[in-house]
Structure formats: structure tokens, C-alpha cells
JSON list of C-alpha atoms in Angstrom, two decimals:
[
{"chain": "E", "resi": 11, "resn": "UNK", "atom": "CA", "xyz": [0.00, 0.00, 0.00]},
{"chain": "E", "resi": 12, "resn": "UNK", "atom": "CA", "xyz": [2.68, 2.42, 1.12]},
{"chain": "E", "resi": 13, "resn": "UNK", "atom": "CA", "xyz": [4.82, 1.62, -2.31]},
{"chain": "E", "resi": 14, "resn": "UNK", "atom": "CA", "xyz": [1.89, 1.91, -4.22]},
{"chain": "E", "resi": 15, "resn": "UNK", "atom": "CA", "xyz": [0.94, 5.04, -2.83]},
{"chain": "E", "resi": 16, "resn": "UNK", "atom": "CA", "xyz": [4.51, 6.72, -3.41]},
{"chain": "E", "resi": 17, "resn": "UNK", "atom": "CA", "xyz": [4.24, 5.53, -7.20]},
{"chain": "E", "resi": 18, "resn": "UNK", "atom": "CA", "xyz": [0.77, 7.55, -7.26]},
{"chain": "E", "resi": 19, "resn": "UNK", "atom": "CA", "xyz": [2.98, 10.55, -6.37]},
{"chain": "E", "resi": 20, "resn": "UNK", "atom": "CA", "xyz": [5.63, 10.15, -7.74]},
{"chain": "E", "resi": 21, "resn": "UNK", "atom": "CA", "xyz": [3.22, 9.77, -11.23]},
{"chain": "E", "resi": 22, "resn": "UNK", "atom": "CA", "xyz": [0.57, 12.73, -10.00]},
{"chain": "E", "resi": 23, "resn": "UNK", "atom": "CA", "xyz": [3.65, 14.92, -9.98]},
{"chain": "E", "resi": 24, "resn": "UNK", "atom": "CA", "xyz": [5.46, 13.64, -13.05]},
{"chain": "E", "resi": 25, "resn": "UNK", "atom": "CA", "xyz": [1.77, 14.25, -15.21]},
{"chain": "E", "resi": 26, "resn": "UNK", "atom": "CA", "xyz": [1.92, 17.62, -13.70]},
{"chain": "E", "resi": 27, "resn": "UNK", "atom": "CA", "xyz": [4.11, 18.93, -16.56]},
{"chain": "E", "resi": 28, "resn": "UNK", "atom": "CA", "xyz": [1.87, 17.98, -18.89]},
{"chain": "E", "resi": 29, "resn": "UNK", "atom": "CA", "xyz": [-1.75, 18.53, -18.31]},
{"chain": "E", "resi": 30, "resn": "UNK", "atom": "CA", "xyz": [-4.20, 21.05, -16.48]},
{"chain": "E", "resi": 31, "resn": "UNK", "atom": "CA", "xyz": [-5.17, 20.56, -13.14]},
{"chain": "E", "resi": 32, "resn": "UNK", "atom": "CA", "xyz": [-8.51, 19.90, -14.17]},
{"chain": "E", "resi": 33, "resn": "UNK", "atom": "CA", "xyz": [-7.41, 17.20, -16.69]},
{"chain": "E", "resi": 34, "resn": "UNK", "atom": "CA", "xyz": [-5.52, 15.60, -13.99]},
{"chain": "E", "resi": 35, "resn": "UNK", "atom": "CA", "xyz": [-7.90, 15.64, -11.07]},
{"chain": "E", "resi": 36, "resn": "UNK", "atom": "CA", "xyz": [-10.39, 13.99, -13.61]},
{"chain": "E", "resi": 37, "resn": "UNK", "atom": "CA", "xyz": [-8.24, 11.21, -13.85]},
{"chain": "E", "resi": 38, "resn": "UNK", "atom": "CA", "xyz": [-6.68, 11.40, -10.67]},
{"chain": "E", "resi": 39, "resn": "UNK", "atom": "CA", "xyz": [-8.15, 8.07, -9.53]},
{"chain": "E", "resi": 40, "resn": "UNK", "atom": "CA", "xyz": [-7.25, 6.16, -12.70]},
{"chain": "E", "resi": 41, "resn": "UNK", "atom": "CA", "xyz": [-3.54, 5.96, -13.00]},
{"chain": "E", "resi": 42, "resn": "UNK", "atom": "CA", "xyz": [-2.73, 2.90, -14.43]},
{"chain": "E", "resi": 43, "resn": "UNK", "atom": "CA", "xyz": [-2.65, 3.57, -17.95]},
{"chain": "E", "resi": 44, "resn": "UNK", "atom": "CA", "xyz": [-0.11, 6.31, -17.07]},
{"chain": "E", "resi": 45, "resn": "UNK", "atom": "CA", "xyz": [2.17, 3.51, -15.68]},
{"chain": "E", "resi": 46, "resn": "UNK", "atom": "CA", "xyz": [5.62, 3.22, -17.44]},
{"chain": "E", "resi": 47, "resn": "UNK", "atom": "CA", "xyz": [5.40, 0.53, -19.79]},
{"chain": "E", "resi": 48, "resn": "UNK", "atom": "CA", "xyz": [1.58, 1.02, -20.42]},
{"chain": "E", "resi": 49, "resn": "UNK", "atom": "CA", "xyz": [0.45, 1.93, -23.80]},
{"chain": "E", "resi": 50, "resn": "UNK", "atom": "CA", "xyz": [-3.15, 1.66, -25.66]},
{"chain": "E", "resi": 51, "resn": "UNK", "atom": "CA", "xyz": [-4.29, 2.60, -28.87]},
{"chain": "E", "resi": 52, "resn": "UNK", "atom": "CA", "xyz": [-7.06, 5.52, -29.32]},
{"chain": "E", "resi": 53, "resn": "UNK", "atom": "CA", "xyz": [-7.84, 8.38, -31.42]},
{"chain": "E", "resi": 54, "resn": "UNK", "atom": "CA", "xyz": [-6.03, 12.08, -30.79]},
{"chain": "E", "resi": 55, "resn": "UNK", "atom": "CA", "xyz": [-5.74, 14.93, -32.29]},
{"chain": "E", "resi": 56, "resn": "UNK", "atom": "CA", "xyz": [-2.32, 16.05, -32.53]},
{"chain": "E", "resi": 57, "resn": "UNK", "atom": "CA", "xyz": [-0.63, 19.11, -32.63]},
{"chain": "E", "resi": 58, "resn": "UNK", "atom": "CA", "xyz": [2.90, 20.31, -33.61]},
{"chain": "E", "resi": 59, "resn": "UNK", "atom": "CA", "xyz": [4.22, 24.18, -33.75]},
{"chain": "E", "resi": 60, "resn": "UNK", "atom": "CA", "xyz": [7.30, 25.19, -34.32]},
{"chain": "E", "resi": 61, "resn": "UNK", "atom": "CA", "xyz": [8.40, 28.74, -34.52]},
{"chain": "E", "resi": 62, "resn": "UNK", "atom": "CA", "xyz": [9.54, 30.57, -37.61]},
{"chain": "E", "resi": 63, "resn": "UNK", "atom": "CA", "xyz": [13.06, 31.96, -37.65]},
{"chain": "E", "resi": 64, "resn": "UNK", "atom": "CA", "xyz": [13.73, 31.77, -34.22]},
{"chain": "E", "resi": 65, "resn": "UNK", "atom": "CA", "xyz": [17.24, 30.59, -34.74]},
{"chain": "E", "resi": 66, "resn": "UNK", "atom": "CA", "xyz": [18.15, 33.55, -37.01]},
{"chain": "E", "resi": 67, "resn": "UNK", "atom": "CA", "xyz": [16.52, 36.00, -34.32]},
{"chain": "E", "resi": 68, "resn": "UNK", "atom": "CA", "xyz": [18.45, 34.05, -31.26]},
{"chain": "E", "resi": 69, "resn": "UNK", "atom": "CA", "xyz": [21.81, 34.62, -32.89]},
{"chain": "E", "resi": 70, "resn": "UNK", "atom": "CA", "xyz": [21.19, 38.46, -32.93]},
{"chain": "E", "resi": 71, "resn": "UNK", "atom": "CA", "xyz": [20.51, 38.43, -29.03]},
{"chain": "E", "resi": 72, "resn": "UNK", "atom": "CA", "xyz": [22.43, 38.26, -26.10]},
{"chain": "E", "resi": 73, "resn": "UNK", "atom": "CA", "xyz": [22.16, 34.37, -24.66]},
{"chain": "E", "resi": 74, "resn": "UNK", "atom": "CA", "xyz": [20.23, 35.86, -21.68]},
{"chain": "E", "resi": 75, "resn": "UNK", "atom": "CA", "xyz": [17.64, 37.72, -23.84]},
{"chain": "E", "resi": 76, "resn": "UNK", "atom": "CA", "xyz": [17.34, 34.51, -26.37]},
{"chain": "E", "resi": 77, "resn": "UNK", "atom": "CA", "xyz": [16.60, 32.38, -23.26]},
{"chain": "E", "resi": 78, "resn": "UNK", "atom": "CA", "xyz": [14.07, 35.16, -21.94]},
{"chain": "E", "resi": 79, "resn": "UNK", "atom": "CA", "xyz": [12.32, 35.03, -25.69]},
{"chain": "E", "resi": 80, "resn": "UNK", "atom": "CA", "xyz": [11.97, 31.63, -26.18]},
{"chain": "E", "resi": 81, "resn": "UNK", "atom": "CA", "xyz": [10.55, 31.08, -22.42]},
{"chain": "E", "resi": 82, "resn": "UNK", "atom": "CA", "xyz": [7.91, 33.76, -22.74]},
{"chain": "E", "resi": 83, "resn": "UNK", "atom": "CA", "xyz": [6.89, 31.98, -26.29]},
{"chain": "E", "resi": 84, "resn": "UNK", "atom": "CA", "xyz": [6.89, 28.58, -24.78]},
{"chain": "E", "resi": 85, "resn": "UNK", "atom": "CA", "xyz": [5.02, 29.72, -21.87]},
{"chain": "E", "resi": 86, "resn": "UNK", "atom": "CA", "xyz": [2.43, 31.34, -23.93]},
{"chain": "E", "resi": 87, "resn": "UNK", "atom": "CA", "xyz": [1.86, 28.41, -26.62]},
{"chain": "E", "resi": 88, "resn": "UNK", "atom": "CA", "xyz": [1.39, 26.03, -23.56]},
{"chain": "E", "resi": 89, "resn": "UNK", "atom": "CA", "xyz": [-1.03, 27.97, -21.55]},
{"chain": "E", "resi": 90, "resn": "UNK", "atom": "CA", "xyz": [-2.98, 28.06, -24.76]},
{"chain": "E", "resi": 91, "resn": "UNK", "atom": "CA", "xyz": [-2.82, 24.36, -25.28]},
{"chain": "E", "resi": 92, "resn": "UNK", "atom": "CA", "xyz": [-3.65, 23.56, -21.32]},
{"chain": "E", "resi": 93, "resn": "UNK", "atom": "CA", "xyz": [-6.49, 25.93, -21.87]},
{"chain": "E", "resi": 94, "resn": "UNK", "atom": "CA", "xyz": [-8.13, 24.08, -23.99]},
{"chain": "E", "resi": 95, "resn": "UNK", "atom": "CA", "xyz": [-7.68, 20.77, -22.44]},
{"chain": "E", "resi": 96, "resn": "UNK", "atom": "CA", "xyz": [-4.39, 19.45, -24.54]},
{"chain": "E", "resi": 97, "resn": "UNK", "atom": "CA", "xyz": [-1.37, 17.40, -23.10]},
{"chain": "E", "resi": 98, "resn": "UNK", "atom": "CA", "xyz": [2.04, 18.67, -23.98]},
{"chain": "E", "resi": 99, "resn": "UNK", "atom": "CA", "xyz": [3.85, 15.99, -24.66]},
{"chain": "E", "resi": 100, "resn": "UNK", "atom": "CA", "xyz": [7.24, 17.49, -25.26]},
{"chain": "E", "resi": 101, "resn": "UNK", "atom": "CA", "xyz": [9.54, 20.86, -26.40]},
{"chain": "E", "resi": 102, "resn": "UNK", "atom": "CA", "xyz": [11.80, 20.11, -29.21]},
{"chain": "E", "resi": 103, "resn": "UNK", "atom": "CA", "xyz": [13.78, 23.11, -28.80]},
{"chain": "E", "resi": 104, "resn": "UNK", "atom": "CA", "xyz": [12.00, 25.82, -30.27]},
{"chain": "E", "resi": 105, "resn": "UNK", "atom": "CA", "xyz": [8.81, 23.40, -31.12]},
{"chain": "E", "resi": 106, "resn": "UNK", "atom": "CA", "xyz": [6.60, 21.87, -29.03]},
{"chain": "E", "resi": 107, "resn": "UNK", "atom": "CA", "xyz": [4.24, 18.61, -29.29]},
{"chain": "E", "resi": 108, "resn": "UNK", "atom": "CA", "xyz": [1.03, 18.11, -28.14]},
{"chain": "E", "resi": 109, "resn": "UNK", "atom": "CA", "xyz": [-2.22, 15.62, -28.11]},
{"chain": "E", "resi": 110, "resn": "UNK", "atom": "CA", "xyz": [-5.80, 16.07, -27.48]},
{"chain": "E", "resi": 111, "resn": "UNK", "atom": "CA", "xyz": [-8.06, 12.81, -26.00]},
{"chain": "E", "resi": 112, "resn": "UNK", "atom": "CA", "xyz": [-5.14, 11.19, -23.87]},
{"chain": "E", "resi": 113, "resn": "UNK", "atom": "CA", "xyz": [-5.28, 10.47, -20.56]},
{"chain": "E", "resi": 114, "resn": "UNK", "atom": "CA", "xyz": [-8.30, 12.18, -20.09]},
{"chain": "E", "resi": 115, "resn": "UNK", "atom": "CA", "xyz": [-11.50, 11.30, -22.77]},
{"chain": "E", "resi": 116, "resn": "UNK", "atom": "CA", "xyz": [-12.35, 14.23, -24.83]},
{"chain": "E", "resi": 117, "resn": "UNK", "atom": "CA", "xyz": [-15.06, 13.67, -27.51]},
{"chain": "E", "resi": 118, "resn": "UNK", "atom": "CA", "xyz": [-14.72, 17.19, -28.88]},
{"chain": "E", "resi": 119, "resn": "UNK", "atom": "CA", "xyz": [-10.80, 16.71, -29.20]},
{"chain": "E", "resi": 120, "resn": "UNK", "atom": "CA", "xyz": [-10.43, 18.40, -32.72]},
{"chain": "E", "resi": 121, "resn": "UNK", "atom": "CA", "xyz": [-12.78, 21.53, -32.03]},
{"chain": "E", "resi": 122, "resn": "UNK", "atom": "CA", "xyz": [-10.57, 22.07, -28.59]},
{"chain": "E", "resi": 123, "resn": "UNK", "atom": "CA", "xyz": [-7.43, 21.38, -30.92]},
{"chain": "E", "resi": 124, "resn": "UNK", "atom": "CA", "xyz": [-8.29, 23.87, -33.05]},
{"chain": "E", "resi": 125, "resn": "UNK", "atom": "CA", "xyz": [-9.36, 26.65, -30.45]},
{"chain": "E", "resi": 126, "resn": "UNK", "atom": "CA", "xyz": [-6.12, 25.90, -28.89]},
{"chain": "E", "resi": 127, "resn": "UNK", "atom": "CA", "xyz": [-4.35, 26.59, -32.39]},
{"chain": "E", "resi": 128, "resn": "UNK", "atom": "CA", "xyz": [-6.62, 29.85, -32.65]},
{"chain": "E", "resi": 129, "resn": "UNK", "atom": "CA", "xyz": [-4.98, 31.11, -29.57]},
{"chain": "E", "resi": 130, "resn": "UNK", "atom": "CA", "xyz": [-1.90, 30.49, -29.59]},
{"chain": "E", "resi": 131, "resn": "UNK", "atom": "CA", "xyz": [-1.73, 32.37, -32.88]},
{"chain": "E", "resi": 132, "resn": "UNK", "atom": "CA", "xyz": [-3.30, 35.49, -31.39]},
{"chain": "E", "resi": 133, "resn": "UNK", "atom": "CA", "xyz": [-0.97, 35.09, -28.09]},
{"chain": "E", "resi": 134, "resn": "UNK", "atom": "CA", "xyz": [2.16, 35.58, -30.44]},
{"chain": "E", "resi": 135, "resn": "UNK", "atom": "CA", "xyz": [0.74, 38.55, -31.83]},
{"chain": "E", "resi": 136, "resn": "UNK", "atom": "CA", "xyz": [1.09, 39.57, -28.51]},
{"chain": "E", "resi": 137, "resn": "UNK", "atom": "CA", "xyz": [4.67, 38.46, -28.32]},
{"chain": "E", "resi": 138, "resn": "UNK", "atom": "CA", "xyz": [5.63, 39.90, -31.10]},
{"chain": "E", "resi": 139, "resn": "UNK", "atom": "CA", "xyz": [4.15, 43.66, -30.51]},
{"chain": "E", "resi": 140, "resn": "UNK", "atom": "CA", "xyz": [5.96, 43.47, -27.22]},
{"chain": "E", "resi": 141, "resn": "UNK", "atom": "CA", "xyz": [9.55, 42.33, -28.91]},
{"chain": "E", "resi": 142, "resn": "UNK", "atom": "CA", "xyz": [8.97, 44.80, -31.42]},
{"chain": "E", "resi": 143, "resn": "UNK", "atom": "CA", "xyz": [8.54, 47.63, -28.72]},
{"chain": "E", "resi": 144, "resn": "UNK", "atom": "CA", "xyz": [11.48, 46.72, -26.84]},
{"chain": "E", "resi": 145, "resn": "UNK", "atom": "CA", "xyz": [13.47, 47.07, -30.38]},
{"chain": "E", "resi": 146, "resn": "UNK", "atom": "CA", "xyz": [13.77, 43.18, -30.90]},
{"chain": "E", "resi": 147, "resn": "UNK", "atom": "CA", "xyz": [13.39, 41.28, -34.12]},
{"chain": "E", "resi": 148, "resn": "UNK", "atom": "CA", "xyz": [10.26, 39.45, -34.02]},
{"chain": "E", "resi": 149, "resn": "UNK", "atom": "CA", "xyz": [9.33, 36.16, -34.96]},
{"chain": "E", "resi": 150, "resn": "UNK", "atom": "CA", "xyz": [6.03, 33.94, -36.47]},
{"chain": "E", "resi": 151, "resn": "UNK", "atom": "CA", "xyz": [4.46, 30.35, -35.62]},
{"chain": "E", "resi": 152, "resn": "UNK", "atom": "CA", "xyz": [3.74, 27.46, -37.84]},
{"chain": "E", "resi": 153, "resn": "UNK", "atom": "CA", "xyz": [1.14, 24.83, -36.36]},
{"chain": "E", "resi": 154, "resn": "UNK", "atom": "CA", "xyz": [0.05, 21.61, -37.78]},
{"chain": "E", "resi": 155, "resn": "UNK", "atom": "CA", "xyz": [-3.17, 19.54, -37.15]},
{"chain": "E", "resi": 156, "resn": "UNK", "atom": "CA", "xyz": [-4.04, 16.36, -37.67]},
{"chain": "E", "resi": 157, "resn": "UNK", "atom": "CA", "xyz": [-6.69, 13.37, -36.18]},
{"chain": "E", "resi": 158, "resn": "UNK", "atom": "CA", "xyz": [-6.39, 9.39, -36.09]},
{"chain": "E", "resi": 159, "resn": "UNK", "atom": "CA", "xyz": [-4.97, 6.70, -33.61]},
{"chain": "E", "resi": 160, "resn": "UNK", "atom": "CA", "xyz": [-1.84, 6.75, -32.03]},
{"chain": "E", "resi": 161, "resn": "UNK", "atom": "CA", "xyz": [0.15, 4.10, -29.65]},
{"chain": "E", "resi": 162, "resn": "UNK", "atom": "CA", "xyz": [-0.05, 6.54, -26.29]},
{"chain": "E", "resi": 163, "resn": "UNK", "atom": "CA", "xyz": [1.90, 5.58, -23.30]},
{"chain": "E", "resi": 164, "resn": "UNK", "atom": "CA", "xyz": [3.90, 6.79, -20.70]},
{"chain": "E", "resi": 165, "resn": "UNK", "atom": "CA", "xyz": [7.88, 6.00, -21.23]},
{"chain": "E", "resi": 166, "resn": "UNK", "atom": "CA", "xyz": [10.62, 6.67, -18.39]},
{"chain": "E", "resi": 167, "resn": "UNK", "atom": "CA", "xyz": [11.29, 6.27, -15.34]},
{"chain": "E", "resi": 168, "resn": "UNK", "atom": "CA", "xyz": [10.56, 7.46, -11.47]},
{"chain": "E", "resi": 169, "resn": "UNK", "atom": "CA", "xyz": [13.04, 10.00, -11.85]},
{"chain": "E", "resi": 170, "resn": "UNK", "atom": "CA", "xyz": [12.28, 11.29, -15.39]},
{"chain": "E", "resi": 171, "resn": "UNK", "atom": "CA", "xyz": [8.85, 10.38, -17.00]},
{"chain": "E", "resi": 172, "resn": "UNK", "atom": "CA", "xyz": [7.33, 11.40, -20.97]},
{"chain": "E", "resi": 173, "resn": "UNK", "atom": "CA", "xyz": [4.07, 11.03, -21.86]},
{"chain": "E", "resi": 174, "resn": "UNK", "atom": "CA", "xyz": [3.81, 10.99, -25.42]},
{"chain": "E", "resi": 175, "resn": "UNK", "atom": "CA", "xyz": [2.60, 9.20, -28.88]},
{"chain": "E", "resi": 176, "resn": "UNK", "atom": "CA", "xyz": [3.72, 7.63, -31.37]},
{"chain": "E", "resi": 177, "resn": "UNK", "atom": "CA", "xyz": [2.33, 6.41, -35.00]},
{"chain": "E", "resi": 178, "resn": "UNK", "atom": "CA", "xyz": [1.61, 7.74, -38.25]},
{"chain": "E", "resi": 179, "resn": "UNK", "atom": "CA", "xyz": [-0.77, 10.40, -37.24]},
{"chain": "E", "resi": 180, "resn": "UNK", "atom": "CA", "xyz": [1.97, 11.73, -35.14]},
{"chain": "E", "resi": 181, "resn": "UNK", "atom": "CA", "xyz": [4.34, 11.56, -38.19]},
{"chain": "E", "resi": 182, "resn": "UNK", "atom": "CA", "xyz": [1.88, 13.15, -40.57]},
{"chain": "E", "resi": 183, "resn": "UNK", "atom": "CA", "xyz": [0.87, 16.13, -37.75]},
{"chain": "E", "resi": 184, "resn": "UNK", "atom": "CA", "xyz": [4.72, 17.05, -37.68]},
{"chain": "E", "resi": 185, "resn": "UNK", "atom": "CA", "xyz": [4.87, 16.61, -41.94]},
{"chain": "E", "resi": 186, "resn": "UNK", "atom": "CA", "xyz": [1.76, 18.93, -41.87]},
{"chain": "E", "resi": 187, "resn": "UNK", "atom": "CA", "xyz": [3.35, 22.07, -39.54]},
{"chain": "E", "resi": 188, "resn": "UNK", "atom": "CA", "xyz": [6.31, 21.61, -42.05]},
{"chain": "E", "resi": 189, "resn": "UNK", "atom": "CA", "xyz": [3.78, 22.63, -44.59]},
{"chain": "E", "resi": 190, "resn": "UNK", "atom": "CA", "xyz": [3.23, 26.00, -43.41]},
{"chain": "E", "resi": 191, "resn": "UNK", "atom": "CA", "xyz": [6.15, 27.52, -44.67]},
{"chain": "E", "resi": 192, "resn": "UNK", "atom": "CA", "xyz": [5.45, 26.11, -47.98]},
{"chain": "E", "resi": 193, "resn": "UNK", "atom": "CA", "xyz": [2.18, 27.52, -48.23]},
{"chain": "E", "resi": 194, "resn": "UNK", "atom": "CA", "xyz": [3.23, 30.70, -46.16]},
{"chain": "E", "resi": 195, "resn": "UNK", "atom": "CA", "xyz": [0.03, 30.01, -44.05]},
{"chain": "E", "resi": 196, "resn": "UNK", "atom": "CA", "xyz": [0.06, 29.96, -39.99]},
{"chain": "E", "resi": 197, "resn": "UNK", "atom": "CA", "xyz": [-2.00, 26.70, -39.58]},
{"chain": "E", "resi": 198, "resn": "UNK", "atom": "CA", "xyz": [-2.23, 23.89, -41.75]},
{"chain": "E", "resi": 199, "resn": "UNK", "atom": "CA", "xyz": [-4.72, 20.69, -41.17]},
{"chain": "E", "resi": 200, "resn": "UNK", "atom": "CA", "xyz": [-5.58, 17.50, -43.25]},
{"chain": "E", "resi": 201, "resn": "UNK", "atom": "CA", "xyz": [-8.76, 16.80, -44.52]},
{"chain": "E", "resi": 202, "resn": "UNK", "atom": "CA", "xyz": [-9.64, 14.59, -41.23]},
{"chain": "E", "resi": 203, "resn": "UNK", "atom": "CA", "xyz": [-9.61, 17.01, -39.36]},
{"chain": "E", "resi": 204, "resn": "UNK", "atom": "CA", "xyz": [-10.95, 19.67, -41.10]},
{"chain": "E", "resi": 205, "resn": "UNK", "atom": "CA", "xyz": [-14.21, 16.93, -41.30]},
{"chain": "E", "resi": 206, "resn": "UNK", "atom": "CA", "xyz": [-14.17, 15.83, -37.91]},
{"chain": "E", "resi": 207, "resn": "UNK", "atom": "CA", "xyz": [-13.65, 19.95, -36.36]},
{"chain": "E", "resi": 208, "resn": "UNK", "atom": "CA", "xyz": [-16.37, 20.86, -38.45]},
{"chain": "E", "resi": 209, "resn": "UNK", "atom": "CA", "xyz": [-16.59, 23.37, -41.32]},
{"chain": "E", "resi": 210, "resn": "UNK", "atom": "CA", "xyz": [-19.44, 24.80, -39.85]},
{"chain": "E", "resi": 211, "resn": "UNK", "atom": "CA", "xyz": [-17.99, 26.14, -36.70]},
{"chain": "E", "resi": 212, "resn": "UNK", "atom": "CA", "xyz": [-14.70, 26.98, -38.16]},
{"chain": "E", "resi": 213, "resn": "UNK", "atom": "CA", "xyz": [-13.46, 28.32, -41.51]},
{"chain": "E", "resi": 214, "resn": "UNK", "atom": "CA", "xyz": [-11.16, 26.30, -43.74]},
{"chain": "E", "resi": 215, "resn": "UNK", "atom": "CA", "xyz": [-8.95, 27.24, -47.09]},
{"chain": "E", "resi": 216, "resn": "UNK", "atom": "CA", "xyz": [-8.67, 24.70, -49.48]},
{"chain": "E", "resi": 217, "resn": "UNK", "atom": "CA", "xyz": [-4.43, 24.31, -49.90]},
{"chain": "E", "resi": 218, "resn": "UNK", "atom": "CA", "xyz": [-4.30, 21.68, -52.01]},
{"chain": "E", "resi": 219, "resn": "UNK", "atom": "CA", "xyz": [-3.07, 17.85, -52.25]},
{"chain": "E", "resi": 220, "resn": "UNK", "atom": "CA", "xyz": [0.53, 16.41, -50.45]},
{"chain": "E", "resi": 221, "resn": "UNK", "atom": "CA", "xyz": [2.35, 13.65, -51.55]},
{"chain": "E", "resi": 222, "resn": "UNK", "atom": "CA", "xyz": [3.06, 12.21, -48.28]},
{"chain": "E", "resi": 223, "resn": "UNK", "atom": "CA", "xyz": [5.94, 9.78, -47.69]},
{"chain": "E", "resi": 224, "resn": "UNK", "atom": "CA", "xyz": [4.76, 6.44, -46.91]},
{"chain": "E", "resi": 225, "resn": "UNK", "atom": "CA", "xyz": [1.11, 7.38, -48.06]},
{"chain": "E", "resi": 226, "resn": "UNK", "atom": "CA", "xyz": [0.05, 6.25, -51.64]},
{"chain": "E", "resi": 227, "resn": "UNK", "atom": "CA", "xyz": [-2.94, 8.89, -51.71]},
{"chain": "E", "resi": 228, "resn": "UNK", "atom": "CA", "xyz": [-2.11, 12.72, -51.75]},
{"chain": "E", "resi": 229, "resn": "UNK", "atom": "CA", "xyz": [-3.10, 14.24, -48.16]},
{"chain": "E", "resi": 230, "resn": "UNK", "atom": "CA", "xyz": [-5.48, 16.85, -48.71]},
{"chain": "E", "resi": 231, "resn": "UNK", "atom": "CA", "xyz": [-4.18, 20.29, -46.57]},
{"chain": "E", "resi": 232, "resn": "UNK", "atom": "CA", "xyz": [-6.28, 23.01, -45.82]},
{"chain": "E", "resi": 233, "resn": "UNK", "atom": "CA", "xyz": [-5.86, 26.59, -43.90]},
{"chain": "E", "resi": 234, "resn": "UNK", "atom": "CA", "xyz": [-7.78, 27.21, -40.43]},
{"chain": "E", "resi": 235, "resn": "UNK", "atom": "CA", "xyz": [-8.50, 30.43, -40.46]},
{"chain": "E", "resi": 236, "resn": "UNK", "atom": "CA", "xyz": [-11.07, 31.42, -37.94]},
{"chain": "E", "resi": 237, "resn": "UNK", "atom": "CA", "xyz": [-13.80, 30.19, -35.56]},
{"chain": "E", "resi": 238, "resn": "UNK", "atom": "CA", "xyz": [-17.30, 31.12, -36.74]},
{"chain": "E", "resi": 239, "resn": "UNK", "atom": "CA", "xyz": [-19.61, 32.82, -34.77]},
{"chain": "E", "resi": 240, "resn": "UNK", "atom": "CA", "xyz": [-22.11, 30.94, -33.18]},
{"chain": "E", "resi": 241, "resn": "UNK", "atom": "CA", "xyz": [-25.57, 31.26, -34.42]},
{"chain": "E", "resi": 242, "resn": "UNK", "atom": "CA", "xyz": [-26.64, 33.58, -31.33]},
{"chain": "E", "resi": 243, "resn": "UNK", "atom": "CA", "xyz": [-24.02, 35.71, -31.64]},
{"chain": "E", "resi": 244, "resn": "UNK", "atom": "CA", "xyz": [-24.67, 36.51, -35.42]},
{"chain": "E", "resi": 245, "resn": "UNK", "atom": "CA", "xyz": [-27.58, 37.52, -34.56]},
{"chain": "E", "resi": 246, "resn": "UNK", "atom": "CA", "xyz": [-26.82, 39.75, -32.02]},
{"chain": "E", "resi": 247, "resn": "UNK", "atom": "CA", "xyz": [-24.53, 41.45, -34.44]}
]
């Protein structure tokens, strides 16, 4: 009892890095699929952003300011994500991975996914009015979006613990953000998701068709570009 309790700790404290309180005292009494070793398949949403010419910008700055930048940006993007109910799964230096619908169900995952995207692009507007004031090169976001199951486990140990997922919808999410430069857009989805957000709560642009490695179909790649108004609040207007 005493061991097993410790592990619950150690684990409750681990998850804390990657989800919202609320998304972790709803699972608070179901741990074991968060267990190191434990992995099930289920649909997510994932998410991948990476920002644009950051490494050109940190080069121009003092080490102490570059640190300063990228920590406000990180800090931003992941409030956004925990927001809106995501997991952050990991930083990849100036990137950062996330998943919607793991631990925690979320049947609405792609609509949250998508909010969270929303925002994140409005906080570095933010950022980048405040870098510009203080005489500072500025810098964009790229974020890709994609939906369909993953392998989603918890790998690690006691001492150092990563939630994460892996699978080809995590490979094409991260192939998608890449896409942004491309089509010089800020937020790029596939056709899944597009379908399963909805194109009548949010607004999509038609980007084209990918040739995906590993895929023998094109990938169809569309633009999110807003969140419509809800039918109340057109009227209102």
C-alpha cells in the first residue's frame, strides 16, 4: 500500500508537466494507464508548432535575452494548449508537441485542438508587438493539425517520465506544420480534421493535395483560419 501510494505521487507529480489541473484531477483516480510501460491505442488529435526563424533572431541576441524570448513563447503556446484541455507531450527546442483525448476522454478533441491553435496564434501577436517595442526582431508560428490513432503511453522512469505518442498520425501532424512555410500560411490541417472539427464552426482554405511519404494517396491540406460565430451571436450582431 505504502509503495503503491509513493508511485501515485511520484506519477501525480510527473503528469503535472503535462496537463491542467482539471485534466488531472479527472483522472486522478485512474492511474494505471499512465504507468511506465503502459500503452493503448485511441484516437487524438495532434498538434505540432514550431516557430519561424527563431534561430536567425536568437543569434542576434544576447544568450540571456534569447533564453528570456523563447521562455515567454513557450510559456504562452502552452497555456494556450492547457487551456483548452491538450497534453504537452514534449519541447523540441524551439517546437513543441502536443495531443488532445489522452489520458483524459475528450469527444470534442479536434474543435478544442483547433481553439487551442486559434490562440496560440493570437498570443504571439502579442509576443511579437511586445519584442517589437522593446526594439527586438520578431518572430512567427507554424502549427500543424491532424486526427487518427496513435500508440499513447507513458515511457521513463521514477526520476524522469514522458508522456507521449507515437504512429503515423503523429508523423503526418509534424509533416503537416512543415507545410506552413510552404504555403506561407500559420495553420495547416488534413482533410480529417478539417471533417471531424467541423466546417461549420470553423473556416477552412482549401491548400491543395501532399504527396506524403509512406502514403500512396495525396493528403489533402487546408488553412484554419477562424472560428465562426455561433448562431446567437450573429444575430446579435
Amino acid at each position: 500500500y505504502l509503495v503503491e501510494g509513493r508511485q501515485a505521487r511520484v506519477m501525480r507529480r510527473g503528469m503535472a508537466r503535462f496537463l491542467s489541473p482539471e485534466v488531472l484531477h479527472d483522472i486522478a483516480g485512474d492511474l494505471e494507464d499512465l504507468r511506465p510501460g503502459m500503452g493503448r491505442k485511441r484516437e487524438i488529435t495532434v498538434m505540432f508548432c514550431d516557430a519561424r526563424g527563431f534561430t536567425g533572431l536568437s543569434e542576434r541576441l544576447a544568450p540571456e535575452a534569447a533564453v528570456e524570448v523563447l521562455d515567454a513563447y513557450l510559456g504562452a503556446m502552452s497555456d494556450c494548449i492547457l487551456a483548452h484541455g491538450g497534453t504537452l507531450s514534449k519541447y523540441i527546442g524551439d517546437g513543441i508537441m502536443a495531443f488532445w483525448n489522452a489520458p483524459a476522454d475528450c469527444p470534442d478533441h479536434p474543435a478544442r485542438a483547433a481553439r487551442a491553435a486559434l490562440a496560440m496564434i493570437r498570443a504571439q501577436e502579442g509576443i511579437k508587438e511586445r519584442l517589437r517595442a522593446a526594439g527586438r526582431p520578431a518572430f512567427d508560428i507554424g502549427v500543424g493539425l491532424h486526427v487518427g490513432e496513435a500508440i499513447v503511453g507513458t515511457v521513463g522512469s521514477e526520476q524522469r517520465l514522458d508522456y507521449t505518442a507515437i504512429g503515423d498520425t503523429v508523423n503526418l501532424a509534424s509533416r503537416v506544420e512543415g507545410l506552413t512555410k510552404d504555403f506561407r500560411v500559420r495553420i495547416c490541417v488534413t482533410g480529417d480534421f478539417a471533417g471531424r472539427a467541423g466546417h461549420g464552426r470553423f473556416e477552412f482554405r482549401e491548400l491543395g493535395r501532399v504527396q506524403v511519404k509512406g502514403r500512396s494517396a495525396g493528403v489533402e491540406i487546408l488553412e484554419l483560419a477562424a472560428e465562426r460565430p455561433a448562431a446567437g451571436q450573429e444575430e446579435r450582431k
